[in-house]
PDB file of C-alpha atoms in Angstrom:
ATOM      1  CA  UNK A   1     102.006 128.094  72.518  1.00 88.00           C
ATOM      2  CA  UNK A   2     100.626 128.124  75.920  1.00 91.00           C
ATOM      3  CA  UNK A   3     102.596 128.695  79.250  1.00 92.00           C
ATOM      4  CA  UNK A   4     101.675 127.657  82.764  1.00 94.00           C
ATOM      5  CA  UNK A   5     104.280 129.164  85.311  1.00 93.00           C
ATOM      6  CA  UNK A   6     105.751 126.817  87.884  1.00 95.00           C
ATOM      7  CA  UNK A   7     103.905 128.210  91.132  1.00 95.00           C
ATOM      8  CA  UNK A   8     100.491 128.602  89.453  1.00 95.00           C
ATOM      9  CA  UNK A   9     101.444 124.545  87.933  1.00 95.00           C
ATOM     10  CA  UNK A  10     101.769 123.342  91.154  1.00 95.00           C
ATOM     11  CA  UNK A  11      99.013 125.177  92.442  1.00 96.00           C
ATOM     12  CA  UNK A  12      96.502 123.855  89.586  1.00 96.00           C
ATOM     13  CA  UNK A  13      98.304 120.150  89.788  1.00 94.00           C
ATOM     14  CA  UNK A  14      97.114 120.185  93.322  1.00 94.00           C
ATOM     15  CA  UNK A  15      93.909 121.462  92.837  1.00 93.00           C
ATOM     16  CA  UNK A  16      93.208 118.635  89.735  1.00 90.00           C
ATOM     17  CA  UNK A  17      94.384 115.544  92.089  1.00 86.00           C
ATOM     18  CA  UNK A  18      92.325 117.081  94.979  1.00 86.00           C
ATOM     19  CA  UNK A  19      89.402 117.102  93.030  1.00 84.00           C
ATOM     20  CA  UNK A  20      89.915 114.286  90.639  1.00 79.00           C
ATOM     21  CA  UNK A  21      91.831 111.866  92.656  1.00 72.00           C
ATOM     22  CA  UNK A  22      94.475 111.531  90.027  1.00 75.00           C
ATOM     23  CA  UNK A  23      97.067 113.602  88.549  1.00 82.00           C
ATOM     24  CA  UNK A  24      97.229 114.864  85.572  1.00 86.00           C
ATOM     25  CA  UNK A  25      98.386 112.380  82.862  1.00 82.00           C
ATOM     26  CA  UNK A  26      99.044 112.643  79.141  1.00 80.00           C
ATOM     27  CA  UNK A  27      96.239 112.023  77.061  1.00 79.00           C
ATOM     28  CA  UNK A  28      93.509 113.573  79.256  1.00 83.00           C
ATOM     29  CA  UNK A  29      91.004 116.195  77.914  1.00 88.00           C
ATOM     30  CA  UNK A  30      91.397 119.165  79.832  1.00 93.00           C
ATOM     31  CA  UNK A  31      89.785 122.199  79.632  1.00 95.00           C
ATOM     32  CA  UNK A  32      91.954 125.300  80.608  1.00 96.00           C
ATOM     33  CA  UNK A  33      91.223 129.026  81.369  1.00 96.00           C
ATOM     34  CA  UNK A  34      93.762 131.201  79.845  1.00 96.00           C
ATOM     35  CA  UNK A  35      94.668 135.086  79.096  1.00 96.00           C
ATOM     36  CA  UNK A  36      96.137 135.813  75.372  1.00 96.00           C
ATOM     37  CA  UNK A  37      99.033 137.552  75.192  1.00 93.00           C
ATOM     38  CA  UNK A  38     100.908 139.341  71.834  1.00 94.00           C
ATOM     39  CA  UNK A  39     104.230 139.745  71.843  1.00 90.00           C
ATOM     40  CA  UNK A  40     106.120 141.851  68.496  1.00 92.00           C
ATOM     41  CA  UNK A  41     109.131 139.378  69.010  1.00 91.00           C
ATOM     42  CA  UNK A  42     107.316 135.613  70.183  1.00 87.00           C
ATOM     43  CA  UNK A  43     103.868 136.481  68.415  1.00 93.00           C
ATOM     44  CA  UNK A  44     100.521 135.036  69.938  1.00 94.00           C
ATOM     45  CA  UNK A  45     100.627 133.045  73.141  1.00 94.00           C
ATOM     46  CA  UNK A  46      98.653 131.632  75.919  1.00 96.00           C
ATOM     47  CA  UNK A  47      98.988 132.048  79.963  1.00 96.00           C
ATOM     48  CA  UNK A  48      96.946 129.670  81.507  1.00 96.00           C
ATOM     49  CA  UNK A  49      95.230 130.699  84.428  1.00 96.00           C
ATOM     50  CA  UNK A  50      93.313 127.515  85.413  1.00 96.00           C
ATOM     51  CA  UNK A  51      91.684 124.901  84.816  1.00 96.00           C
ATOM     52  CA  UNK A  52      88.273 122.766  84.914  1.00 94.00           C
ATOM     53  CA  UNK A  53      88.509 119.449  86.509  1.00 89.00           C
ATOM     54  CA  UNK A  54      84.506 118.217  85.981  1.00 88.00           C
ATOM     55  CA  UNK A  55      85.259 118.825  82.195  1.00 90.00           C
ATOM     56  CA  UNK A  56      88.194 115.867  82.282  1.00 86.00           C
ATOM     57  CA  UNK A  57      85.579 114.093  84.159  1.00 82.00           C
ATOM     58  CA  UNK A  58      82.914 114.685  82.220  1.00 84.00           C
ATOM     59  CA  UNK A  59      84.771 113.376  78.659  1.00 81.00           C
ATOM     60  CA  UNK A  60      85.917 110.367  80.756  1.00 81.00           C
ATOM     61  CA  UNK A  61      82.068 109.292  81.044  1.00 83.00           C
ATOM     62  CA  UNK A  62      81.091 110.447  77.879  1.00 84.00           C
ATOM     63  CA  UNK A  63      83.698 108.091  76.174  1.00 85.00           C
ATOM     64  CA  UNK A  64      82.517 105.089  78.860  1.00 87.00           C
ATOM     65  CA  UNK A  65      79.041 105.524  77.529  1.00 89.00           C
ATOM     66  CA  UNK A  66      80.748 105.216  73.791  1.00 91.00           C
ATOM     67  CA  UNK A  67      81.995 102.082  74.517  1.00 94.00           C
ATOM     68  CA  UNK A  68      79.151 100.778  76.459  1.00 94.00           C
ATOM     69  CA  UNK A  69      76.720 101.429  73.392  1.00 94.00           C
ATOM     70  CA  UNK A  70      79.160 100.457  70.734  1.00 95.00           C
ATOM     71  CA  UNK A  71      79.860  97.009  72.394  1.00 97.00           C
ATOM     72  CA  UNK A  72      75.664  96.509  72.683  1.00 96.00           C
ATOM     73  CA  UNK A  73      75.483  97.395  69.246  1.00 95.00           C
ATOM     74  CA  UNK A  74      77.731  95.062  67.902  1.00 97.00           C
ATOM     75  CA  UNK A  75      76.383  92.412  69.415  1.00 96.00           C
ATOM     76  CA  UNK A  76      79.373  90.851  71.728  1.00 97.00           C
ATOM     77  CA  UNK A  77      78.212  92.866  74.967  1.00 97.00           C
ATOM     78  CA  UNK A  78      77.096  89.425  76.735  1.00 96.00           C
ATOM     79  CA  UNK A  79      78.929  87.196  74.817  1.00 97.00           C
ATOM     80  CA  UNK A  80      81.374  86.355  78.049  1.00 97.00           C
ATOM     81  CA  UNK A  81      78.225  85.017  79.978  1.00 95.00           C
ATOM     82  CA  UNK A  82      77.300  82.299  77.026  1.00 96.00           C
ATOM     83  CA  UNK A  83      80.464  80.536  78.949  1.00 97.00           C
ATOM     84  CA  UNK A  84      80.642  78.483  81.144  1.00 96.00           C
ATOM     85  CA  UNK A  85      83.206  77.425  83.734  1.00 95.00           C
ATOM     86  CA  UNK A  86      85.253  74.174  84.043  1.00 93.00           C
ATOM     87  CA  UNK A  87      83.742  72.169  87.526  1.00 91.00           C
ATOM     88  CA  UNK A  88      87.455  72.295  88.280  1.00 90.00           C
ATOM     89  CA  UNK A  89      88.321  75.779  87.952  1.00 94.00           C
ATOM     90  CA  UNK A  90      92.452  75.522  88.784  1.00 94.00           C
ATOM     91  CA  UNK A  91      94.655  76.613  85.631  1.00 97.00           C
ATOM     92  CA  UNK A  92      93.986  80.406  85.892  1.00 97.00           C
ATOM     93  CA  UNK A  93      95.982  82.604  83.282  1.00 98.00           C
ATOM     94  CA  UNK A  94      96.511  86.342  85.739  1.00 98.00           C
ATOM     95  CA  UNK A  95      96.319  89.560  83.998  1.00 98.00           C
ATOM     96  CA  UNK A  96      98.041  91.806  86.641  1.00 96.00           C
ATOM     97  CA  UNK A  97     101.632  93.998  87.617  1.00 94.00           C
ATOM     98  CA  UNK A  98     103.386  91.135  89.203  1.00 92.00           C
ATOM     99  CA  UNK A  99     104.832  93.772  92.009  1.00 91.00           C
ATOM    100  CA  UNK A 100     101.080  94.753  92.929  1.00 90.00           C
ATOM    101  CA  UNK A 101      99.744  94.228  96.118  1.00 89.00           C
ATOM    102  CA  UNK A 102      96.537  92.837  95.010  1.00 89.00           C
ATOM    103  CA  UNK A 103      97.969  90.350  92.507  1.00 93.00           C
ATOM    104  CA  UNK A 104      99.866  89.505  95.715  1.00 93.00           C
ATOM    105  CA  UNK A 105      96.934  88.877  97.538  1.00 92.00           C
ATOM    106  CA  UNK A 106      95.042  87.060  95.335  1.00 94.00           C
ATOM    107  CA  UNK A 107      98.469  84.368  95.460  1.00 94.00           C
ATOM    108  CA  UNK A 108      98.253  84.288  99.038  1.00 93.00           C
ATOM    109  CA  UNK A 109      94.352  83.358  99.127  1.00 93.00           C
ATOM    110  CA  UNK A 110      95.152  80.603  96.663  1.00 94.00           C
ATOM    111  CA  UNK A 111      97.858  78.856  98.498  1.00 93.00           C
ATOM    112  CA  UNK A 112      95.742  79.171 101.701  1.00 93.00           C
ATOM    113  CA  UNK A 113      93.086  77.510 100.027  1.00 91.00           C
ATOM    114  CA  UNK A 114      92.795  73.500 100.397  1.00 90.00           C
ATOM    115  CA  UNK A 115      92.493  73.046  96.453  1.00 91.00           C
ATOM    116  CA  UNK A 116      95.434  72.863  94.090  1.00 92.00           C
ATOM    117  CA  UNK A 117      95.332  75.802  91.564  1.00 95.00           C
ATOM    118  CA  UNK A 118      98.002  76.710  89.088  1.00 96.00           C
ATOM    119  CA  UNK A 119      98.287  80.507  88.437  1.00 96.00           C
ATOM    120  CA  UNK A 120     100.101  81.481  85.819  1.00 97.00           C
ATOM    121  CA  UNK A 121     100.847  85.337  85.770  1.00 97.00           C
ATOM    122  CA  UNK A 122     100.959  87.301  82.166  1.00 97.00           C
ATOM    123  CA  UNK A 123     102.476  90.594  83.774  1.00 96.00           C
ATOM    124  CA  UNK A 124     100.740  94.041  82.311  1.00 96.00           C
ATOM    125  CA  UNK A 125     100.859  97.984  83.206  1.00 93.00           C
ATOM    126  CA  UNK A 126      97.627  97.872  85.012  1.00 91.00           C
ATOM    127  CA  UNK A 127      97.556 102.154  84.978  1.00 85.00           C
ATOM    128  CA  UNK A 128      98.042 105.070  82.753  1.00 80.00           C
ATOM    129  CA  UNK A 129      97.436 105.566  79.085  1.00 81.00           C
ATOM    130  CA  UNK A 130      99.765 102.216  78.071  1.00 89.00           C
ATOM    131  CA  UNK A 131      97.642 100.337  80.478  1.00 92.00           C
ATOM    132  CA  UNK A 132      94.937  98.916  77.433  1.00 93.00           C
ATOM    133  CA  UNK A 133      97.517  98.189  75.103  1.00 95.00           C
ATOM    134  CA  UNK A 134      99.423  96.593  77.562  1.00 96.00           C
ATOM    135  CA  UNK A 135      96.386  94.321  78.730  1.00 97.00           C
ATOM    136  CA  UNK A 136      95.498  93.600  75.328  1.00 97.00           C
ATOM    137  CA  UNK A 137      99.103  92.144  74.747  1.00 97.00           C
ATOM    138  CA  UNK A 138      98.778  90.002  77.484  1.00 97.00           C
ATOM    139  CA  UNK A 139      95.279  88.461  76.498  1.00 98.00           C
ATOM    140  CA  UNK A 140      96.484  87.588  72.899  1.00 97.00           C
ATOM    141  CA  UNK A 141      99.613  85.896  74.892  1.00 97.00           C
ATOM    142  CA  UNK A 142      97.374  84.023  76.576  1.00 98.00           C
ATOM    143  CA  UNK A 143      94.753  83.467  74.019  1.00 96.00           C
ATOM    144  CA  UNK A 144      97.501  81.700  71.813  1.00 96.00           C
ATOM    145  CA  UNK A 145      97.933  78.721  74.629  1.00 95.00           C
ATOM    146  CA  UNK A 146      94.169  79.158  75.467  1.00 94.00           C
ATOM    147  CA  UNK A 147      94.123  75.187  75.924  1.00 96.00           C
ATOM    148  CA  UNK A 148      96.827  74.998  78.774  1.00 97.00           C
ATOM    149  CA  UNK A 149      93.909  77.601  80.966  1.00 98.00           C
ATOM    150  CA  UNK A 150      90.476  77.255  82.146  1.00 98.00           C
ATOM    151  CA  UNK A 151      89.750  80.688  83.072  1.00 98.00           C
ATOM    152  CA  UNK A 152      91.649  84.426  82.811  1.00 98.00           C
ATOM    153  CA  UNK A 153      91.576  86.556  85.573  1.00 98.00           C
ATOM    154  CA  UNK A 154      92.326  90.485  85.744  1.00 97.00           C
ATOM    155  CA  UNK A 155      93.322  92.166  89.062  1.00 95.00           C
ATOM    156  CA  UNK A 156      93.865  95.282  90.131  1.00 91.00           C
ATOM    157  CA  UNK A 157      93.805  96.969  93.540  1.00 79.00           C
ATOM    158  CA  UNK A 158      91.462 100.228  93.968  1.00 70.00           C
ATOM    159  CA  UNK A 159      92.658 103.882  92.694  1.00 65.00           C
ATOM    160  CA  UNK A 160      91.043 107.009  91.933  1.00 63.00           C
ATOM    161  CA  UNK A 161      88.774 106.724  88.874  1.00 61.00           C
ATOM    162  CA  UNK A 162      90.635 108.953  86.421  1.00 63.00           C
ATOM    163  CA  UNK A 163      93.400 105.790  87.289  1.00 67.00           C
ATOM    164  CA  UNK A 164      91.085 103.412  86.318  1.00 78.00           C
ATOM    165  CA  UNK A 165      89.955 104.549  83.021  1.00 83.00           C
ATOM    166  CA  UNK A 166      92.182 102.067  81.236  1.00 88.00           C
ATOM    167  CA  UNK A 167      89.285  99.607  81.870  1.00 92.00           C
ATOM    168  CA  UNK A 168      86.569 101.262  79.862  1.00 92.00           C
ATOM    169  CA  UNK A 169      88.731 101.136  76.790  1.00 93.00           C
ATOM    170  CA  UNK A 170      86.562 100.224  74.128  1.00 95.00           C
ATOM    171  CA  UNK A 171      88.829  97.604  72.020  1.00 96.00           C
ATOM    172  CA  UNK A 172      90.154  96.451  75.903  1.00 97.00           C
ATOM    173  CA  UNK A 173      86.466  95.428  76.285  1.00 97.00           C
ATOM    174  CA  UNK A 174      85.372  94.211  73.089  1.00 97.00           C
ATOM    175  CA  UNK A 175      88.554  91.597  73.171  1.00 98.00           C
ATOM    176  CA  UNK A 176      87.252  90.653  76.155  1.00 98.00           C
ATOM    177  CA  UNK A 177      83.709  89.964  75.281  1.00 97.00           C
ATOM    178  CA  UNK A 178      84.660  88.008  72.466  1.00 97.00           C
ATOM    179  CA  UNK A 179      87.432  86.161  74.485  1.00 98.00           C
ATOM    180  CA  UNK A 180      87.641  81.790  74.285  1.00 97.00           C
ATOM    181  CA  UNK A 181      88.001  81.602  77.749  1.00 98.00           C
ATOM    182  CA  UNK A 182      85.763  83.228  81.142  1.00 98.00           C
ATOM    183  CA  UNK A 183      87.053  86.301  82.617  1.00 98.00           C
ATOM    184  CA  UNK A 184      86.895  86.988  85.951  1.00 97.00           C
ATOM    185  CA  UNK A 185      87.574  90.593  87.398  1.00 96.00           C
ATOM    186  CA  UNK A 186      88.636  92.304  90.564  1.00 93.00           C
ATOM    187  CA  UNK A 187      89.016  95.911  90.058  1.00 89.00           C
ATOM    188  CA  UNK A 188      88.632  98.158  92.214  1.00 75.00           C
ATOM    189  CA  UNK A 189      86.588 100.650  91.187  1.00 60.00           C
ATOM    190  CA  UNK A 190      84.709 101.939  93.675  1.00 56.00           C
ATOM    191  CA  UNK A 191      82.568 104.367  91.828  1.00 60.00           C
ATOM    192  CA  UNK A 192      80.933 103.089  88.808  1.00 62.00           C
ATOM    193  CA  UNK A 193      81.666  99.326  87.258  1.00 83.00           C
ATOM    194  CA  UNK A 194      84.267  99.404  84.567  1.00 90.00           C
ATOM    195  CA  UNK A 195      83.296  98.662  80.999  1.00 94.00           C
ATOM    196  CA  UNK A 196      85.874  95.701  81.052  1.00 95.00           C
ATOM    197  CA  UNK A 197      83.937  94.448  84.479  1.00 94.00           C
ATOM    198  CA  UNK A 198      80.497  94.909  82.599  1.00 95.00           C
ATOM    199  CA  UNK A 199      81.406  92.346  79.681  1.00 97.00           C
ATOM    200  CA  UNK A 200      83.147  89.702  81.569  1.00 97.00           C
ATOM    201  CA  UNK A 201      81.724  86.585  82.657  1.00 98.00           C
ATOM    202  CA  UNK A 202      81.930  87.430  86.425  1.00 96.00           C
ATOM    203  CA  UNK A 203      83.177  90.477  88.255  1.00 94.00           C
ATOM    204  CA  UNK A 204      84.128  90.706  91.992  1.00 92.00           C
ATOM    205  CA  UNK A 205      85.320  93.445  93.882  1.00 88.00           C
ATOM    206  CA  UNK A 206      88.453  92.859  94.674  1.00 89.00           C
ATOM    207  CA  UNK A 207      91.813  90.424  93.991  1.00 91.00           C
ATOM    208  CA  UNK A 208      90.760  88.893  96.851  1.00 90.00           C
ATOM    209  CA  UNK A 209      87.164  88.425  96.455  1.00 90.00           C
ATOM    210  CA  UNK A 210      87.989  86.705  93.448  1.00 92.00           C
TER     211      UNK A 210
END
């Protein structure tokens, strides 16, 4: 058992964001400094003291790198970019949160463009440790009408990269690579390219960019 008091919680939440960029979710790996305590009564506990926020950071690229060589091994790394688009690109199936403010800018550059596309929008958690699944659920909705499309897209606006990690999921990625239909990406990641932008047949910066 392991106790963190509430001002020394806060204290070490705050600390984590600042030097993270995220909070702290479920799921991470952290790695925490603690004092053990003995009690005759509760038996053997922890107090945690603090905590190590390059460690979290640290397993986060460690388990990128995973996927990255996995995927190469395998075979399916640049399977996206045997693809090829449509000449008429315009029946897009959208990966994205529908109340997002980069799914709703990537709307608004369509209808201000003079072409005639048809977005469709599969919504999906586009953070946090559902956020793979999620996607993943989407994809196989679209990949069972994969005629009615001619191209997937996945948007999301930019966050801190502990936020983002849901895109370097390894089975994420590998259904992506091994997807019918050309992905395009806008993530933004500002740091390092996500595994998910790596294996797709294009990736942009930004909803808008693409």
């Amino acid at each position: 058992r392991a106790t963190c008091w509430n001002g020394r919680q806060q204290m070490l939440r705050a600390y984590f964001a600042q030097e993270t960029g995220s909070s702290l979710q479920a799921g991470m790996q952290v790695l925490l400094e603690v004092s053990v305590r003995f009690h005759s009564v509760y038996g053997l506990s922890l107090d945690v003291q603090g905590i190590d926020p390059q460690y979290t950071l640290g397993d986060m690229a460690r388990q990128r790198q995973a996927a990255i060589s996995r995927l190469q091994a395998e075979g399916v790394f640049d399977m996206q970019r045997m693809l090829s688009l449509p000449t008429l690109t315009r029946r897009l199936a959208v990966v994205s949160a529908a109340e997002a403010a980069g799914y709703s800018d990537f709307v608004h550059q369509l209808e201000e463009s003079s072409y005639s596309f048809v977005a469709t929008l599969f919504p999906a958690v586009m953070q946090g440790d559902r956020a793979a699944a999620s996607i993943r659920a989407s994809l196989d909705s679209i990949g069972a009408t994969e005629e009615e499309f001619d191209a997937v897209v996945i948007i999301r606006g930019g966050g801190a990269t502990t936020d983002l990690t849901c895109f370097d999921d390894y089975a994420l990625a590998a259904l992506c690579a091994q997807f019918p239909l050309p992905i395009l990406t806008g993530i933004g990641h500002t740091r390092d390219v996500s595994v998910l932008a790596m294996v797709a047949f294009q990736a942009l910066k930004t909803p808008t960019a693409v």
